[in-house]
Coordinates of C-alpha atoms in Angstrom, one line a residue:
X5 CA 107.1 55.9 99.0
X6 CA 103.3 56.0 99.5
X7 CA 101.1 55.6 96.4
X8 CA 97.9 57.6 96.0
X9 CA 94.8 56.8 93.9
X10 CA 92.2 59.2 92.6
X11 CA 90.2 59.3 95.9
X12 CA 93.3 60.1 97.9
X13 CA 94.2 62.8 95.5
X14 CA 90.7 64.3 95.7
X15 CA 90.9 64.3 99.5
X16 CA 94.3 65.9 99.6
X17 CA 93.3 68.5 97.0
X18 CA 90.1 69.4 99.0
X19 CA 92.2 69.6 102.2
X20 CA 94.8 71.9 100.4
X21 CA 92.1 74.2 99.2
X22 CA 90.6 74.4 102.7
X23 CA 94.0 75.2 104.1
X24 CA 94.5 77.9 101.5
X25 CA 91.2 79.5 102.5
X26 CA 92.3 79.4 106.2
X27 CA 95.6 81.0 105.3
X28 CA 94.1 83.8 103.2
X29 CA 91.5 84.4 106.0
X30 CA 94.2 84.6 108.7
X31 CA 96.4 87.0 106.6
X32 CA 94.4 89.2 104.2
X33 CA 91.0 88.5 105.8
X34 CA 92.3 89.8 109.1
X35 CA 93.4 93.2 107.7
X36 CA 90.0 95.0 108.1
X37 CA 89.7 93.6 111.6
X38 CA 93.2 94.7 112.5
X39 CA 92.6 98.3 111.2
X40 CA 89.5 98.4 113.4
X41 CA 91.6 97.0 116.4
X42 CA 94.3 99.6 115.7
X43 CA 92.0 102.5 115.9
X44 CA 89.9 101.3 118.8
X45 CA 93.1 100.3 120.6
X46 CA 94.6 103.8 120.0
X47 CA 91.4 105.4 121.3
X48 CA 91.5 103.2 124.4
X49 CA 95.2 103.9 125.1
X50 CA 94.7 107.7 124.5
X51 CA 91.5 107.8 126.5
X52 CA 89.2 108.6 123.5
X53 CA 86.5 106.8 121.6
X54 CA 88.0 105.9 118.3
X55 CA 86.0 105.4 115.1
X56 CA 82.3 105.4 115.9
X57 CA 80.5 107.6 113.3
X58 CA 80.6 105.6 110.1
X59 CA 77.2 103.9 109.8
X60 CA 74.7 102.2 107.6
X61 CA 71.2 103.4 108.3
X62 CA 72.3 104.6 111.7
X63 CA 74.0 101.3 112.6
X64 CA 77.6 101.7 113.6
X65 CA 78.5 98.3 115.1
X66 CA 81.1 99.9 117.4
X67 CA 83.0 101.3 114.4
X68 CA 83.3 98.0 112.5
X69 CA 81.9 99.7 109.4
X70 CA 84.9 102.0 109.2
X71 CA 87.2 99.4 107.5
X72 CA 84.5 98.9 104.8
X73 CA 84.4 102.6 104.2
X74 CA 88.2 102.7 103.9
X75 CA 88.1 99.8 101.4
X76 CA 85.5 101.6 99.2
X77 CA 87.5 104.8 99.3
X78 CA 90.8 103.1 98.3
X79 CA 89.1 101.2 95.4
X80 CA 87.6 104.4 93.9
X81 CA 90.6 106.6 94.3
X82 CA 92.6 107.6 91.2
X83 CA 95.6 105.4 90.4
X84 CA 98.4 107.9 89.8
X85 CA 101.8 106.9 88.4
X86 CA 104.8 109.2 88.4
X87 CA 105.8 110.3 84.9
X88 CA 109.4 109.1 85.1
X89 CA 108.8 105.9 87.2
X90 CA 109.8 102.4 86.2
X91 CA 106.2 101.3 85.5
X92 CA 106.8 97.5 85.6
X93 CA 108.6 97.6 89.0
X94 CA 106.2 100.3 90.3
X95 CA 103.3 98.0 89.6
X96 CA 105.0 94.7 90.6
X97 CA 106.4 95.8 94.0
X98 CA 103.1 96.0 95.9
X99 CA 102.1 92.5 94.7
X100 CA 105.5 91.1 95.8
X101 CA 104.9 92.2 99.5
X102 CA 101.6 90.3 99.6
X103 CA 103.0 87.2 98.0
X104 CA 105.9 87.1 100.5
X105 CA 103.5 87.3 103.5
X106 CA 101.2 84.5 102.2
X107 CA 104.1 82.2 101.3
X108 CA 105.6 82.6 104.7
X109 CA 102.4 81.6 106.5
X110 CA 102.1 78.5 104.3
X111 CA 104.7 76.5 106.4
X112 CA 103.2 77.4 109.8
X113 CA 101.1 74.6 111.4
X114 CA 97.9 75.9 113.0
X115 CA 96.6 72.7 114.5
X116 CA 97.4 69.0 115.1
X117 CA 97.4 66.5 112.2
X118 CA 94.1 64.9 111.2
X119 CA 93.9 61.2 110.1
X120 CA 91.1 60.3 107.7
X121 CA 90.1 56.7 107.8
X122 CA 87.8 55.3 105.1
X123 CA 86.5 51.7 105.1
X124 CA 88.7 49.4 103.1
X125 CA 91.5 52.1 102.7
X126 CA 94.7 53.0 104.4
X127 CA 94.5 55.9 106.8
X128 CA 95.4 59.3 105.3
X129 CA 97.1 61.9 107.4
X130 CA 96.3 65.5 106.7
X131 CA 98.6 68.1 108.4
X132 CA 97.0 71.4 109.3
X133 CA 99.8 73.1 107.5
X134 CA 99.8 73.9 103.7
X135 CA 103.5 72.8 103.2
X136 CA 105.3 70.6 105.7
X137 CA 108.9 71.4 104.7
X138 CA 111.8 69.8 106.5
X139 CA 113.7 73.1 106.5
X140 CA 110.6 75.2 107.3
X141 CA 112.4 77.8 109.4
X142 CA 115.0 78.4 106.6
X143 CA 112.0 78.9 104.2
X144 CA 110.5 81.4 106.6
X145 CA 113.8 83.4 106.8
X146 CA 114.0 83.4 103.0
X147 CA 110.5 84.6 102.3
X148 CA 110.1 87.0 105.2
X149 CA 112.7 89.2 103.4
X150 CA 110.4 89.6 100.4
X151 CA 108.8 92.6 102.1
X152 CA 112.1 94.4 102.1
X153 CA 112.6 93.7 98.4
X154 CA 109.1 95.0 97.7
X155 CA 109.8 98.2 99.6
X156 CA 113.2 98.6 97.9
X157 CA 111.8 98.1 94.4
X158 CA 108.8 100.3 95.1
X159 CA 111.0 103.1 96.4
X160 CA 113.5 103.0 93.6
X161 CA 110.9 102.6 90.9
X162 CA 109.0 105.7 92.1
X163 CA 111.8 108.0 91.1
X164 CA 111.2 110.1 94.2
X165 CA 113.9 111.2 96.7
X166 CA 111.7 110.5 99.7
X167 CA 110.8 107.1 98.4
X168 CA 114.3 106.0 97.8
X169 CA 115.4 107.3 101.3
X170 CA 112.6 105.1 102.8
X171 CA 113.7 102.1 100.7
X172 CA 117.3 102.5 101.8
X173 CA 116.3 102.7 105.5
X174 CA 114.2 99.6 105.1
X175 CA 117.2 97.7 103.6
X176 CA 119.5 98.9 106.4
X177 CA 117.0 97.7 109.0
X178 CA 116.6 94.3 107.3
X179 CA 120.4 93.7 107.1
X180 CA 120.8 94.8 110.7
X181 CA 118.0 92.8 112.3
X182 CA 117.7 89.7 110.0
X183 CA 121.1 88.7 111.4
X184 CA 119.9 89.1 114.9
X185 CA 116.7 87.1 114.1
X186 CA 118.8 84.3 112.6
X187 CA 121.0 84.2 115.6
X188 CA 118.0 83.9 117.9
X189 CA 116.7 81.0 115.9
X190 CA 120.0 79.1 115.7
X191 CA 119.9 78.7 119.5
X192 CA 116.4 77.2 119.1
X193 CA 117.7 74.8 116.5
X194 CA 120.4 73.6 118.9
X195 CA 117.9 72.9 121.6
X196 CA 115.3 71.1 119.5
X197 CA 117.9 69.7 117.0
X198 CA 115.7 70.3 114.0
X199 CA 114.8 73.0 111.5
X200 CA 111.3 71.6 110.9
X201 CA 108.6 73.9 112.2
X202 CA 106.2 71.1 112.8
X203 CA 108.7 69.1 114.7
X204 CA 109.6 72.1 116.9
X205 CA 105.9 72.5 117.8
X206 CA 105.6 68.8 118.7
X207 CA 108.8 68.9 120.9
X208 CA 107.5 71.9 122.8
X209 CA 104.5 69.7 123.8
X210 CA 106.7 66.9 125.1
X211 CA 109.0 69.1 127.2
X212 CA 108.7 72.8 127.6
X213 CA 108.0 75.8 125.4
X214 CA 110.8 77.5 123.4
X215 CA 110.6 80.6 125.5
X216 CA 111.7 78.5 128.6
X217 CA 114.7 77.1 126.8
X218 CA 115.6 80.3 124.9
X219 CA 114.3 83.4 126.9
X220 CA 117.0 85.6 125.4
X221 CA 116.3 84.2 121.9
X222 CA 112.6 85.0 122.4
X223 CA 113.4 88.7 123.3
X224 CA 115.7 89.0 120.4
X225 CA 113.2 87.5 118.0
X226 CA 110.4 89.6 119.3
X227 CA 112.3 92.9 118.9
X228 CA 113.6 91.9 115.4
X229 CA 110.1 91.0 114.4
X230 CA 108.7 94.3 115.5
X231 CA 111.5 96.2 113.7
X232 CA 110.9 94.2 110.5
X233 CA 107.2 95.0 110.6
X234 CA 108.2 98.7 110.1
X235 CA 105.8 100.0 112.7
X236 CA 106.2 102.7 115.4
X237 CA 108.6 103.0 117.1
X238 CA 110.6 101.4 114.3
X239 CA 108.9 102.9 111.3
X240 CA 111.9 104.7 109.8
X241 CA 111.1 103.6 106.2
X242 CA 107.9 105.6 106.2
X243 CA 108.5 108.2 109.0
X244 CA 106.0 110.8 108.0
X245 CA 107.5 113.6 110.0
X246 CA 110.9 113.2 108.2
X247 CA 110.4 111.8 104.7
X248 CA 106.7 112.4 103.9
X249 CA 105.4 108.8 103.5
X250 CA 108.7 107.1 102.7
X251 CA 108.7 104.3 100.2
X252 CA 105.0 104.6 99.3
X253 CA 104.9 108.4 98.9
X254 CA 103.9 108.1 95.2
X255 CA 101.5 105.2 95.6
X256 CA 97.7 105.6 95.7
X257 CA 94.5 103.6 95.2
X258 CA 94.8 99.8 95.4
X259 CA 98.6 99.8 95.1
X260 CA 98.9 101.7 98.3
X261 CA 96.2 99.4 99.7
X262 CA 98.4 96.4 98.9
X263 CA 101.3 97.9 100.9
X264 CA 98.9 98.7 103.6
X265 CA 97.6 95.1 103.6
X266 CA 101.1 93.7 103.5
X267 CA 102.0 95.6 106.8
X268 CA 99.0 94.2 108.7
X269 CA 99.3 90.7 107.2
X270 CA 102.9 90.7 108.2
X271 CA 101.8 91.4 111.8
X272 CA 99.7 88.3 111.7
X273 CA 102.6 86.2 110.2
X274 CA 105.2 87.5 112.7
X275 CA 102.8 86.9 115.6
X276 CA 102.2 83.4 114.3
X277 CA 105.9 82.7 114.1
X278 CA 106.5 83.9 117.6
X279 CA 103.7 81.7 118.9
X280 CA 104.9 78.7 116.8
X281 CA 108.6 78.8 117.7
X282 CA 108.5 80.0 121.3
X283 CA 105.0 79.5 122.7
X284 CA 104.1 75.9 121.8
X285 CA 102.1 76.7 118.7
X286 CA 98.6 75.2 118.9
X287 CA 99.4 73.3 122.2
X288 CA 98.1 74.2 125.6
X289 CA 100.7 74.6 128.4
X290 CA 101.2 71.4 130.5
X291 CA 98.1 69.8 129.0
X292 CA 97.9 67.2 126.2
X293 CA 94.3 67.6 125.0
X294 CA 94.5 64.3 123.1
X295 CA 94.7 62.5 126.4
X296 CA 91.3 63.9 127.5
X297 CA 89.5 64.3 124.1
X298 CA 89.6 61.3 121.8
X299 CA 87.7 63.0 118.9
X300 CA 90.5 64.3 116.6
X301 CA 88.3 66.9 114.9
X302 CA 87.4 68.5 118.3
X303 CA 91.1 68.4 119.2
X304 CA 91.9 70.2 115.9
X305 CA 89.3 72.9 116.6
X306 CA 90.7 73.4 120.1
X307 CA 94.2 73.5 118.8
X308 CA 93.3 76.1 116.2
X309 CA 91.4 78.2 118.8
X310 CA 94.5 78.1 121.1
X311 CA 96.8 79.0 118.3
X312 CA 94.6 82.0 117.2
X313 CA 94.2 83.1 120.8
X314 CA 98.0 83.3 121.2
X315 CA 98.3 85.1 117.9
X316 CA 95.6 87.6 118.8
X317 CA 97.5 88.4 122.1
X318 CA 100.6 89.4 120.1
X319 CA 98.5 91.4 117.6
X320 CA 97.3 93.5 120.5
X321 CA 100.8 93.7 121.8
X322 CA 101.9 95.2 118.4
X323 CA 99.1 97.8 118.6
X324 CA 99.9 98.6 122.3
X325 CA 103.6 99.2 121.5
X326 CA 102.7 101.5 118.5
X327 CA 100.5 103.8 120.5
X328 CA 102.7 103.8 123.6
X329 CA 106.3 104.5 122.6
X330 CA 107.8 107.4 120.6
X331 CA 109.7 106.8 117.4
X332 CA 113.4 106.1 117.6
X333 CA 115.9 108.0 115.6
X334 CA 117.5 106.1 112.7
X335 CA 121.0 106.1 114.3
X336 CA 119.5 104.8 117.6
X337 CA 117.9 101.8 115.7
X338 CA 121.2 101.0 114.0
X339 CA 123.1 101.3 117.3
X340 CA 120.6 99.0 119.0
X341 CA 121.0 96.4 116.3
X342 CA 124.7 96.2 116.0
X343 CA 126.0 97.2 119.4
X344 CA 123.3 95.6 121.7
X345 CA 121.3 92.9 120.1
X346 CA 123.9 91.4 117.8
X347 CA 126.5 90.9 120.6
X348 CA 123.7 89.6 122.8
X349 CA 122.7 87.1 120.1
X350 CA 126.3 85.9 119.8
X351 CA 126.6 85.5 123.6
X352 CA 123.3 83.6 123.7
X353 CA 124.5 81.3 120.9
X354 CA 127.7 80.5 122.8
X355 CA 125.9 79.8 126.1
X356 CA 123.4 77.6 124.3
X357 CA 126.1 75.6 122.5
X358 CA 127.9 75.0 125.8
X359 CA 124.6 74.0 127.5
X360 CA 123.7 71.5 124.7
X361 CA 127.2 70.1 124.7
X362 CA 127.5 69.5 128.4
X363 CA 124.0 69.1 129.8
X364 CA 121.4 68.4 127.1
X365 CA 121.6 64.5 127.3
X366 CA 120.9 64.6 131.0
X367 CA 118.1 67.1 130.7
X368 CA 116.5 65.1 127.9
X369 CA 116.6 61.9 129.8
X370 CA 115.2 63.6 132.9
X371 CA 112.1 64.9 131.0
X372 CA 111.7 61.5 129.3
X373 CA 111.6 59.8 132.7
X374 CA 109.0 62.4 133.8
X375 CA 106.8 61.7 130.8
X376 CA 107.0 57.9 131.3
X377 CA 106.1 58.4 135.0
X378 CA 103.2 60.7 134.1
X379 CA 102.0 58.2 131.4

């Protein structure tokens, strides 16, 4: 077991604080930008301008001041609580959804490891990942469900019939599609033979991305992620044309803003998970940047830029889907989950198991020979 002195502890503490800042920036800090992207994207898809009138001294910045105006409005709105609500759970639920999103992102690597070498000291490796957990994917599945608990608690504590209907819909969606999401990941575990997120990213650089090995698993995970984000066309927990505003009908001011932030931050986390598990994470396709660039800090910056670029693509994909497709009915969503995606996930799992059992050793040795030849 490695021993650390005070200098190592200070370096690790500073690195941890820096990674926390990055995580908060990529989750909560991205929310204003995503609200702007949502509105401008909607305007682009619907052939209109989008927000362009909010200004400071006549400066509009293409509508970028609108998120600031929204934040000011939410901060100064009255915080109303229903008379017969469970006040503790009513106040606790919005905080829970934000905590779950941030905790989930803490195990996602957003760049290659950095080794710090000081004169007269052993090298110290700093992973660009807040928590490198051996069972990182299991951690993700556990904490990603916090959003559903937050919605269920908030809906029940509101003592409102529309809120509880939205909460029950969210629970039904989570039960239906968390199973499919788990099945899509089990096939990935079989191919890479690990549940460590960092190891999965590294192996995608050696051979091929997860989407190549598990195309069906990628589709299942993408659909499940979109449904768990509770966005159109799968926004049944807050379908405004049916149940007013669903689980957050009684929420206002910053408590509503926390649910609002949780939805957009969940988009970032789900996009990051898709990129990490199926699209090579921070790695470029077919190119090992460490072979061309020896400066590890430049490699880390390039890796972070590549990771964020892939994440931004899926953020735009979420926006495009929302403003393109109509809302499904609740029975259609349940039928899709249990009669289409769940059997497809089981079939994909069976085929993957047979492939790993019969052919994986030959495939692995083939790619190892290619890597040796290329080296």
